[in-house]
mmCIF file of C-alpha atoms and ligand atoms in Angstrom:
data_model
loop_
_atom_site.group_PDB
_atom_site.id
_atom_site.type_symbol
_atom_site.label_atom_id
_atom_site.label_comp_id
_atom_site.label_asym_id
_atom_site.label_seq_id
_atom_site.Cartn_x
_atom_site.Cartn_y
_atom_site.Cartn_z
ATOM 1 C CA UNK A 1 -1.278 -10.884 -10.015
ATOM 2 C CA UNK A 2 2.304 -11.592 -10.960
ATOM 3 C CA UNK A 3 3.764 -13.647 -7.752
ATOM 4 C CA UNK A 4 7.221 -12.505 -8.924
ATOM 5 C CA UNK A 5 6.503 -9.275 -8.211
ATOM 6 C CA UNK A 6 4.973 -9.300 -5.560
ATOM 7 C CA UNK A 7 7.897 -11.730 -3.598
ATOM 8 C CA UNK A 8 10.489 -8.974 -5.041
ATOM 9 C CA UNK A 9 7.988 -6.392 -3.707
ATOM 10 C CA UNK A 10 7.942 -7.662 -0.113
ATOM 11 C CA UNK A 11 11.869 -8.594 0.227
ATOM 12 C CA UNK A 12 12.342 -4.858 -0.501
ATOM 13 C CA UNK A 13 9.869 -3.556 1.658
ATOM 14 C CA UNK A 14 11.322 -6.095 4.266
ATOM 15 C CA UNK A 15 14.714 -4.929 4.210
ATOM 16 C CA UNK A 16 14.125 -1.388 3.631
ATOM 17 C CA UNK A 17 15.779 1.160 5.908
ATOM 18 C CA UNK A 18 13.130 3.908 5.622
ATOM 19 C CA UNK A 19 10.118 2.643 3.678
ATOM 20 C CA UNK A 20 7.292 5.202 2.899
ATOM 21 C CA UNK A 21 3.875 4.700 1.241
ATOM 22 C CA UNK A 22 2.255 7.136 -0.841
ATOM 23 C CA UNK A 23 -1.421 6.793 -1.295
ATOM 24 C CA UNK A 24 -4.348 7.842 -3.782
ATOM 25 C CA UNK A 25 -8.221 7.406 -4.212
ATOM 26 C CA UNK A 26 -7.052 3.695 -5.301
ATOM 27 C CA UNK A 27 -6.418 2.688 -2.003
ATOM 28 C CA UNK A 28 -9.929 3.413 -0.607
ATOM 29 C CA UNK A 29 -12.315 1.904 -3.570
ATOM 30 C CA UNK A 30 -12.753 -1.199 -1.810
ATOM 31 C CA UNK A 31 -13.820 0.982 1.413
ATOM 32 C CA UNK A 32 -17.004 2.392 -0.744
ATOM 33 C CA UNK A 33 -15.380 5.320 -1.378
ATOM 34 C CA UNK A 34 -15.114 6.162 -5.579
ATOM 35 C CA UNK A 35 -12.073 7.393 -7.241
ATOM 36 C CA UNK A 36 -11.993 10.936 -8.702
ATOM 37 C CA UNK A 37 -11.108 9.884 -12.376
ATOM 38 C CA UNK A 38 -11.926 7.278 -14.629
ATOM 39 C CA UNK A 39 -14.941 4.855 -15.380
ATOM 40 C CA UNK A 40 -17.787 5.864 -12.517
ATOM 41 C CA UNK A 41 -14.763 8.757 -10.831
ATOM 42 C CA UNK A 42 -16.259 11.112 -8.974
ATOM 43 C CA UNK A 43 -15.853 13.641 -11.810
ATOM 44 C CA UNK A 44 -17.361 11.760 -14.484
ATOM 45 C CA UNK A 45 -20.911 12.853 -12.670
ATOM 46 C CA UNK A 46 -19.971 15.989 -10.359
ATOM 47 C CA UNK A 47 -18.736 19.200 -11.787
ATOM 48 C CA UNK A 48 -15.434 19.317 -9.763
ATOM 49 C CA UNK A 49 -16.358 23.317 -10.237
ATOM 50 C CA UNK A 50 -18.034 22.735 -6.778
ATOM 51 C CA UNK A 51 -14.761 22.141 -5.533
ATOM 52 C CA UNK A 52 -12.702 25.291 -7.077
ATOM 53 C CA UNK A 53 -12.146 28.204 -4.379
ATOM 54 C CA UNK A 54 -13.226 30.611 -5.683
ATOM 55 C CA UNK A 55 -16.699 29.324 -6.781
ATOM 56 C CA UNK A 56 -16.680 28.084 -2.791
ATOM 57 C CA UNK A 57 -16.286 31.773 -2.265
ATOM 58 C CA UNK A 58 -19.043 33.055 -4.605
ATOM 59 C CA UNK A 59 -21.504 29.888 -3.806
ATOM 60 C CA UNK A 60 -20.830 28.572 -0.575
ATOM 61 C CA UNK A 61 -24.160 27.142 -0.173
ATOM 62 C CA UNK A 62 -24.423 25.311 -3.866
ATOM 63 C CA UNK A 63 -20.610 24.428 -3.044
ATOM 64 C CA UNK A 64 -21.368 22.977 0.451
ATOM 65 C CA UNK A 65 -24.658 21.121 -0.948
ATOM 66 C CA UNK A 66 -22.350 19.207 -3.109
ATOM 67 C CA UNK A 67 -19.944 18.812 -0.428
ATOM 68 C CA UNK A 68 -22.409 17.582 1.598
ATOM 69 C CA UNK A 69 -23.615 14.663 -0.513
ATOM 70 C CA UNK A 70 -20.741 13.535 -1.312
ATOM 71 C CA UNK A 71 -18.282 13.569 1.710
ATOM 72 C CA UNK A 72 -20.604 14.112 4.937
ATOM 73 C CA UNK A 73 -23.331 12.216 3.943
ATOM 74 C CA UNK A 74 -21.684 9.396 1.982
ATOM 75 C CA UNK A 75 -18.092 8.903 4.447
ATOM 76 C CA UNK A 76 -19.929 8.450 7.249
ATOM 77 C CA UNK A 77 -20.208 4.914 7.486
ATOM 78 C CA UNK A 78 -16.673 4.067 5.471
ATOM 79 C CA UNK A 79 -14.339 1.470 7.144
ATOM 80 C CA UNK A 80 -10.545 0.746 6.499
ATOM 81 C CA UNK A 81 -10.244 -1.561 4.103
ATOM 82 C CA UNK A 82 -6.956 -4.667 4.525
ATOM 83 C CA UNK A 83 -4.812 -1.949 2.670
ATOM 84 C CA UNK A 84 -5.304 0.661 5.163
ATOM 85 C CA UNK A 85 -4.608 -1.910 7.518
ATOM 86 C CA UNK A 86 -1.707 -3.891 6.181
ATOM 87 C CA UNK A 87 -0.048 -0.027 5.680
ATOM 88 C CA UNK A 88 -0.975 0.682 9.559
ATOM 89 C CA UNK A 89 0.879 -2.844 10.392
ATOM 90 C CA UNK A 90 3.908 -2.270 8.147
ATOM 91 C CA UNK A 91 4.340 0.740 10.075
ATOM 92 C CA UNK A 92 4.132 -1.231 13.591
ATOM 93 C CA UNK A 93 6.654 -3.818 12.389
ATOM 94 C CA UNK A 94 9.366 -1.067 11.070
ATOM 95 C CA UNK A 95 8.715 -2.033 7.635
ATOM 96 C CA UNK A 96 7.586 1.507 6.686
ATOM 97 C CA UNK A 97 7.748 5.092 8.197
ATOM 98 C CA UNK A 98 5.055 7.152 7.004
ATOM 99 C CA UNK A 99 2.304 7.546 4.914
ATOM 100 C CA UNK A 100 1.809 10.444 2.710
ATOM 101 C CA UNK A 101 -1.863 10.370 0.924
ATOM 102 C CA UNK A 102 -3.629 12.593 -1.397
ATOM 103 C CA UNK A 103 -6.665 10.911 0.456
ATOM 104 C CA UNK A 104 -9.096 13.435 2.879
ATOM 105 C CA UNK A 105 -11.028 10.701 3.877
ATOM 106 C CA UNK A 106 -9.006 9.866 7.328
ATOM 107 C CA UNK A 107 -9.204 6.176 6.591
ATOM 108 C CA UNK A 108 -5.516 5.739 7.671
ATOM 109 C CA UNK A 109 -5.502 6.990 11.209
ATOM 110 C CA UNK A 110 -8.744 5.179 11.307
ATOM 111 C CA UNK A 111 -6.667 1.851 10.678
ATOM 112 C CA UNK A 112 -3.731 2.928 13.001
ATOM 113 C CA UNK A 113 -0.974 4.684 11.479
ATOM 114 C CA UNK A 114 0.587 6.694 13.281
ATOM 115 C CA UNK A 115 2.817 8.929 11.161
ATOM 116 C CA UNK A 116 -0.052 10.441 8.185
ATOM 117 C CA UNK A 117 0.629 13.524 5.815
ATOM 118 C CA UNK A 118 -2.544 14.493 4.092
ATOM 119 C CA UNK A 119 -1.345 16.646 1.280
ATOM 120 C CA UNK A 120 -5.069 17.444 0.542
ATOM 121 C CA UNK A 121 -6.234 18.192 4.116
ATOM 122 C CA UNK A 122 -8.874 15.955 5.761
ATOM 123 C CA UNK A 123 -12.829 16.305 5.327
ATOM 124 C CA UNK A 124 -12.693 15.759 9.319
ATOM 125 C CA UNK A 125 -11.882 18.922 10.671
ATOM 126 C CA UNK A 126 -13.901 22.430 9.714
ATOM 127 C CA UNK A 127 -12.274 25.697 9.117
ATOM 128 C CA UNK A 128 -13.389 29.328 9.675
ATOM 129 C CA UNK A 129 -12.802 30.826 6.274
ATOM 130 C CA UNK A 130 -13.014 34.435 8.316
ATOM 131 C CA UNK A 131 -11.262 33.645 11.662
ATOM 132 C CA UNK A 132 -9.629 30.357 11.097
ATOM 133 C CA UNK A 133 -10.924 28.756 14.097
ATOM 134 C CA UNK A 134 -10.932 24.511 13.222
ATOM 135 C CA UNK A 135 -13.604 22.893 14.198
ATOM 136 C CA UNK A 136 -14.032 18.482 14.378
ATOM 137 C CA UNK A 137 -16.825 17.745 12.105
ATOM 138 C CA UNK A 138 -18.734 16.490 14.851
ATOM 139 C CA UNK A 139 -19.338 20.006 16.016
ATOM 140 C CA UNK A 140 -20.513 21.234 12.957
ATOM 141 C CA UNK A 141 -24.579 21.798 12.711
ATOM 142 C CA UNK A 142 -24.778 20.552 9.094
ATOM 143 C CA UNK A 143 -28.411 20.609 9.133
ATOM 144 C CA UNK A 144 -28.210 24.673 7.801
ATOM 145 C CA UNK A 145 -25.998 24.770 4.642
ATOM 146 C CA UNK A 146 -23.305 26.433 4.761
ATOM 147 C CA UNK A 147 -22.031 25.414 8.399
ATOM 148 C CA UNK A 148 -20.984 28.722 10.475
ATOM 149 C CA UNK A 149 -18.861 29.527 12.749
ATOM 150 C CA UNK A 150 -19.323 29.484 16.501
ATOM 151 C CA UNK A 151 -16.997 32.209 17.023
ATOM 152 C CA UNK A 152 -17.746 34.868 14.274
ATOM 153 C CA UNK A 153 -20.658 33.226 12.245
ATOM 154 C CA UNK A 154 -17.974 33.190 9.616
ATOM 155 C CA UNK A 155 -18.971 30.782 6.855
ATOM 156 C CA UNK A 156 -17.201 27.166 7.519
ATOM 157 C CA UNK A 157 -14.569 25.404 4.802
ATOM 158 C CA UNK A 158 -14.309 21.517 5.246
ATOM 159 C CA UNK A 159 -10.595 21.871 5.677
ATOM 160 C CA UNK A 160 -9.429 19.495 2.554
ATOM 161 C CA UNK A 161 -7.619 21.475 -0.210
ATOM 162 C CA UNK A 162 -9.899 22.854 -3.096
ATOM 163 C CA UNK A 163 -8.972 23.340 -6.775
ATOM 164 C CA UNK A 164 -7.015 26.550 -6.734
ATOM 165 C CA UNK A 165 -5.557 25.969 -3.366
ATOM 166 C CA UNK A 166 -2.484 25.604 -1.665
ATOM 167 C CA UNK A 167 -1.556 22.863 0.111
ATOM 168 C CA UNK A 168 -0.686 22.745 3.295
ATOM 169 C CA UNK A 169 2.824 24.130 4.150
ATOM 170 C CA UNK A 170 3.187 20.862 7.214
ATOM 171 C CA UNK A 171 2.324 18.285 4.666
ATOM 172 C CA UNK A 172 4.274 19.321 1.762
ATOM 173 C CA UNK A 173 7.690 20.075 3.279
ATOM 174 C CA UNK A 174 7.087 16.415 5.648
ATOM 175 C CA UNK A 175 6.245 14.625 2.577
ATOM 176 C CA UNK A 176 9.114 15.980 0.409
ATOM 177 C CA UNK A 177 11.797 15.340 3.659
ATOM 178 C CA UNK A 178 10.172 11.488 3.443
ATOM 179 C CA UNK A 179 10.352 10.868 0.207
ATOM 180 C CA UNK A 180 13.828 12.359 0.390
ATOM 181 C CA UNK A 181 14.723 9.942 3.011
ATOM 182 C CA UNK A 182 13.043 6.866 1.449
ATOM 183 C CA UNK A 183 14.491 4.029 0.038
ATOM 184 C CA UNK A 184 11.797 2.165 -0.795
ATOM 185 C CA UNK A 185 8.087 4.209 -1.693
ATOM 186 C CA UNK A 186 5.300 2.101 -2.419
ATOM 187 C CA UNK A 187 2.550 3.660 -4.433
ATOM 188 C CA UNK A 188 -0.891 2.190 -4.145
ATOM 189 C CA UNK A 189 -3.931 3.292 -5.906
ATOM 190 C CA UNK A 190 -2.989 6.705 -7.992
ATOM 191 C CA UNK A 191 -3.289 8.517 -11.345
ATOM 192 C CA UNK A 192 -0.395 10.550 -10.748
ATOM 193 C CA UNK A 193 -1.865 13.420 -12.628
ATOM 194 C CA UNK A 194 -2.378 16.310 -9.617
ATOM 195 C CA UNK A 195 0.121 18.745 -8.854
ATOM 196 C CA UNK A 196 2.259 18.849 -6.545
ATOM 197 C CA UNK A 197 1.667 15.775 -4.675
ATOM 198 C CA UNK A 198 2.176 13.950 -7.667
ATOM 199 C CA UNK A 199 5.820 15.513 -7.714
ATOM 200 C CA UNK A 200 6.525 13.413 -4.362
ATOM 201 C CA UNK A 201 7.159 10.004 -5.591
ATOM 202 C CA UNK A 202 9.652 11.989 -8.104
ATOM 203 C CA UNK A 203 11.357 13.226 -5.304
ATOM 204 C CA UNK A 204 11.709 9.899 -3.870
ATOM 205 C CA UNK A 205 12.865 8.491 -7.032
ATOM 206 C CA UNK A 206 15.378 11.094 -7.468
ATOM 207 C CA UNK A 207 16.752 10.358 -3.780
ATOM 208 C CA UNK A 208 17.763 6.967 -5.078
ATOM 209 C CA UNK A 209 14.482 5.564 -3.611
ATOM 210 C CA UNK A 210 13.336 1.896 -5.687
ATOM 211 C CA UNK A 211 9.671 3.057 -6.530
ATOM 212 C CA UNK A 212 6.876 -0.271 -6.133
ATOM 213 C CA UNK A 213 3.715 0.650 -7.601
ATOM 214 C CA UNK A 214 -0.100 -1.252 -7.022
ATOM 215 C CA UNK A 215 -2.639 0.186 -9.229
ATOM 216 C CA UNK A 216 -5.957 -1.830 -11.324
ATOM 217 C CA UNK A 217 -3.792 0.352 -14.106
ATOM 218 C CA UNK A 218 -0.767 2.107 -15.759
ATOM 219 C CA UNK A 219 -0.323 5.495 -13.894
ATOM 220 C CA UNK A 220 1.982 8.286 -14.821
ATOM 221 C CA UNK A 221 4.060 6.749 -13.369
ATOM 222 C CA UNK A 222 3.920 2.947 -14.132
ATOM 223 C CA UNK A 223 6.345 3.348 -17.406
ATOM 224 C CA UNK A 224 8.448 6.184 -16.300
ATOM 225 C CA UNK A 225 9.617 6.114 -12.325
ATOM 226 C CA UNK A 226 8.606 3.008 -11.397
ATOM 227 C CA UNK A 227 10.839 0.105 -11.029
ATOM 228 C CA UNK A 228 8.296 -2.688 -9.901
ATOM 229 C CA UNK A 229 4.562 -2.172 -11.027
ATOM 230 C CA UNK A 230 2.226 -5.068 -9.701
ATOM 231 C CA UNK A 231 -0.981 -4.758 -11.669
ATOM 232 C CA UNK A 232 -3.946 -5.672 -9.490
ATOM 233 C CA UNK A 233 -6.521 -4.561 -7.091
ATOM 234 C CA UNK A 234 -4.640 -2.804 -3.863
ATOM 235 C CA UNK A 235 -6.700 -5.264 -1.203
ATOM 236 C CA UNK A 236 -5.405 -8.506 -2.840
ATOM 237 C CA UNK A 237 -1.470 -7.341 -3.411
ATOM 238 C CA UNK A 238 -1.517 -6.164 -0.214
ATOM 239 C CA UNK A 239 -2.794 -8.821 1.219
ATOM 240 C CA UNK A 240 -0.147 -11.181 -0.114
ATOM 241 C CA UNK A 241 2.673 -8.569 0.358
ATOM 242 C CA UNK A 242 0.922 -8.701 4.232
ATOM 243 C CA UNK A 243 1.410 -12.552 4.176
ATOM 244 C CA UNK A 244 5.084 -12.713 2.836
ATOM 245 C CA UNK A 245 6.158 -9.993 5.918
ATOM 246 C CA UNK A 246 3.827 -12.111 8.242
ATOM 247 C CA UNK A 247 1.692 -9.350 9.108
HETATM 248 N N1 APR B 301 -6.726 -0.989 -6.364
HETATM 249 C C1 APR B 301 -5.654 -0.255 -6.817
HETATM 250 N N2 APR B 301 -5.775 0.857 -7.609
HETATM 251 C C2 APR B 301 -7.028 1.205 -7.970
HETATM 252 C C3 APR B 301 -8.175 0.483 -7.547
HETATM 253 C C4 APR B 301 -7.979 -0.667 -6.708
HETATM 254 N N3 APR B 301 -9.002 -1.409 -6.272
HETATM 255 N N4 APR B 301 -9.281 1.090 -8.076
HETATM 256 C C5 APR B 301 -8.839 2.157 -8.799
HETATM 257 N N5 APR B 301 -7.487 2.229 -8.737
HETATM 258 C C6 APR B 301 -6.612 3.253 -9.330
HETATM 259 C C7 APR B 301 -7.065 3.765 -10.697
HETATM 260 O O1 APR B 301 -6.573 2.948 -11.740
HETATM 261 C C8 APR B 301 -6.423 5.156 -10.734
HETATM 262 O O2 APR B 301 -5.111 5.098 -11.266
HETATM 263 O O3 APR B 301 -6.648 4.388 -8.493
HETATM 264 C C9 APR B 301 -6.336 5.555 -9.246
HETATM 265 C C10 APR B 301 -7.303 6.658 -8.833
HETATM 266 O O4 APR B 301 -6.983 7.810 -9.564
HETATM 267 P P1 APR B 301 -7.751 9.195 -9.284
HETATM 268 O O5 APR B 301 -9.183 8.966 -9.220
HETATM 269 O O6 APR B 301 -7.225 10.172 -10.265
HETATM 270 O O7 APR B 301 -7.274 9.565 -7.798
HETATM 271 P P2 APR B 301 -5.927 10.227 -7.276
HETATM 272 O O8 APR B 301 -4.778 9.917 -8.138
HETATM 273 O O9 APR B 301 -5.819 9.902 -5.837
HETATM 274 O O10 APR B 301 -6.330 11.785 -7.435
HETATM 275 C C11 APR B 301 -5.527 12.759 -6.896
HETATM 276 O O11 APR B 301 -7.137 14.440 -7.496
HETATM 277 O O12 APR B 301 -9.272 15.117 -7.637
HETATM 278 C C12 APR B 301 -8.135 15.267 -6.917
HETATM 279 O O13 APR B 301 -7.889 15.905 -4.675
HETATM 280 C C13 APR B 301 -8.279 14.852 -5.465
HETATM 281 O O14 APR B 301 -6.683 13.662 -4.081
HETATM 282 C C14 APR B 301 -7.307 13.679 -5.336
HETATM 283 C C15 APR B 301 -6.329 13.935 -6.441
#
């Protein structure tokens, strides 16, 4: 961890005037939870076919099998990691805003931020794919794949965005107006590579906003936007970046 950096990192954040964080699958590794790409990503052993909308459509129950294992099953237990939790003080002191994450796995609110765009939805709440009705997971009967609705028996979509699907109108245009405001974004734990959240920290950059990056490696963004990248695992940069603010 380069201790340069990482001082640099935290005066900025310190005297920001409207910090925001942008978040990826990095940030919640040390939770349990595995990233979607690279050595042992989710994708390396599921076909992320399960998670295109149109197979969902076709195959709800082979979809929602896969689903299942993976996010029900498997998130149940997951905790905030000192990331999460640094992040959720930051934004109690002033130092940051908002958080805008790619990440459905609710770990942020869990920690205590307040202010959370999830540009890919959150596995937490159910959807009615026929009358729209949301449902918190904790109402779902998951123990007859796929879920239905209590309302029309209309099959039930975890309401996180598939492959092939939109994302949420809310979350986009509050993320872009964030980054737009941002001076300072720091960028933990992402590849950079899905569209169009990846397009945020762009925005930001292009708003005159100094771009801090944490991430075990280079990104798509490490050699391009980025003005500081601090190469190391998210918990123990954060963790010093949470010592320097006094958090
Ligand atoms: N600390 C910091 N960064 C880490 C750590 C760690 N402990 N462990 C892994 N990383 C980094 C990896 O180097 C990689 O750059 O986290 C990144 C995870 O990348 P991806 O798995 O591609 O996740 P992400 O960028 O969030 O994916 C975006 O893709 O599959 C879709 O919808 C899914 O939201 C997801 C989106």
């Amino acid at each position: 961890m380069d201790r340069s950096k990482i001082k640099r990192a935290a005066e900025l954040i310190r005297t920001s005037k409207y910090g925001v964080a942008f978040t990826g699958a990095g940030i919640s590794v040390e939770s349990g939870i595995p990233t979607f790409r690279g050595d042992g990503g989710l994708w390396s052993s599921v076909d992320p076919n399960y998670f295109e909308i149109e197979y969902f459509k076709k195959k709800p129950f082979q979809s929602w099998q896969k689903i299942k294992e993976i996010f029900y099953d498997k998130f149940v237990d997951v905790q905030p990691n000192i990331s999460h939790k640094i992040l959720s003080a930051m934004g109690n002191r002033g130092f940051i805003e908002s958080v805008i994450t790619q990440n459905i796995d609710h770990l942020h609110q869990v920690a205590g931020s307040k202010f959370v765009y999830e540009l890919h939805g959150t596995y937490k709440q159910l959807v009615c794919t026929e009358c729209s009705t949301e449902f918190d997971m904790s109402f779902a009967d998951m123990s007859f794949l796929p879920p239905t609705c209590y309302v029309c028996k209309g099959v039930l979509k975890p309401d996180i965005v598939f492959f092939n699907e939109p994302i949420p109108k809310f979350a986009l245009s509050r993320s872009i107006a964030e980054a737009d405001k941002s001076d300072v974004m720091l960028i933990i734990g992402t590849n950079a590579e899905v569209y169009p959240a990846n397009t945020i920290p762009v925005k930001a950059k292009d708003s005159g906003a100094t771009l801090i990056e944490i991430n075990i490696n280079k990104s798509g963004y490490s050699d391009t936007i980025t003005d500081i990248f601090i190469e190391g695992k998210a918990s123990e940069v954060m963790e010093e970046i949470g010592r320097l603010l006094y958090l």
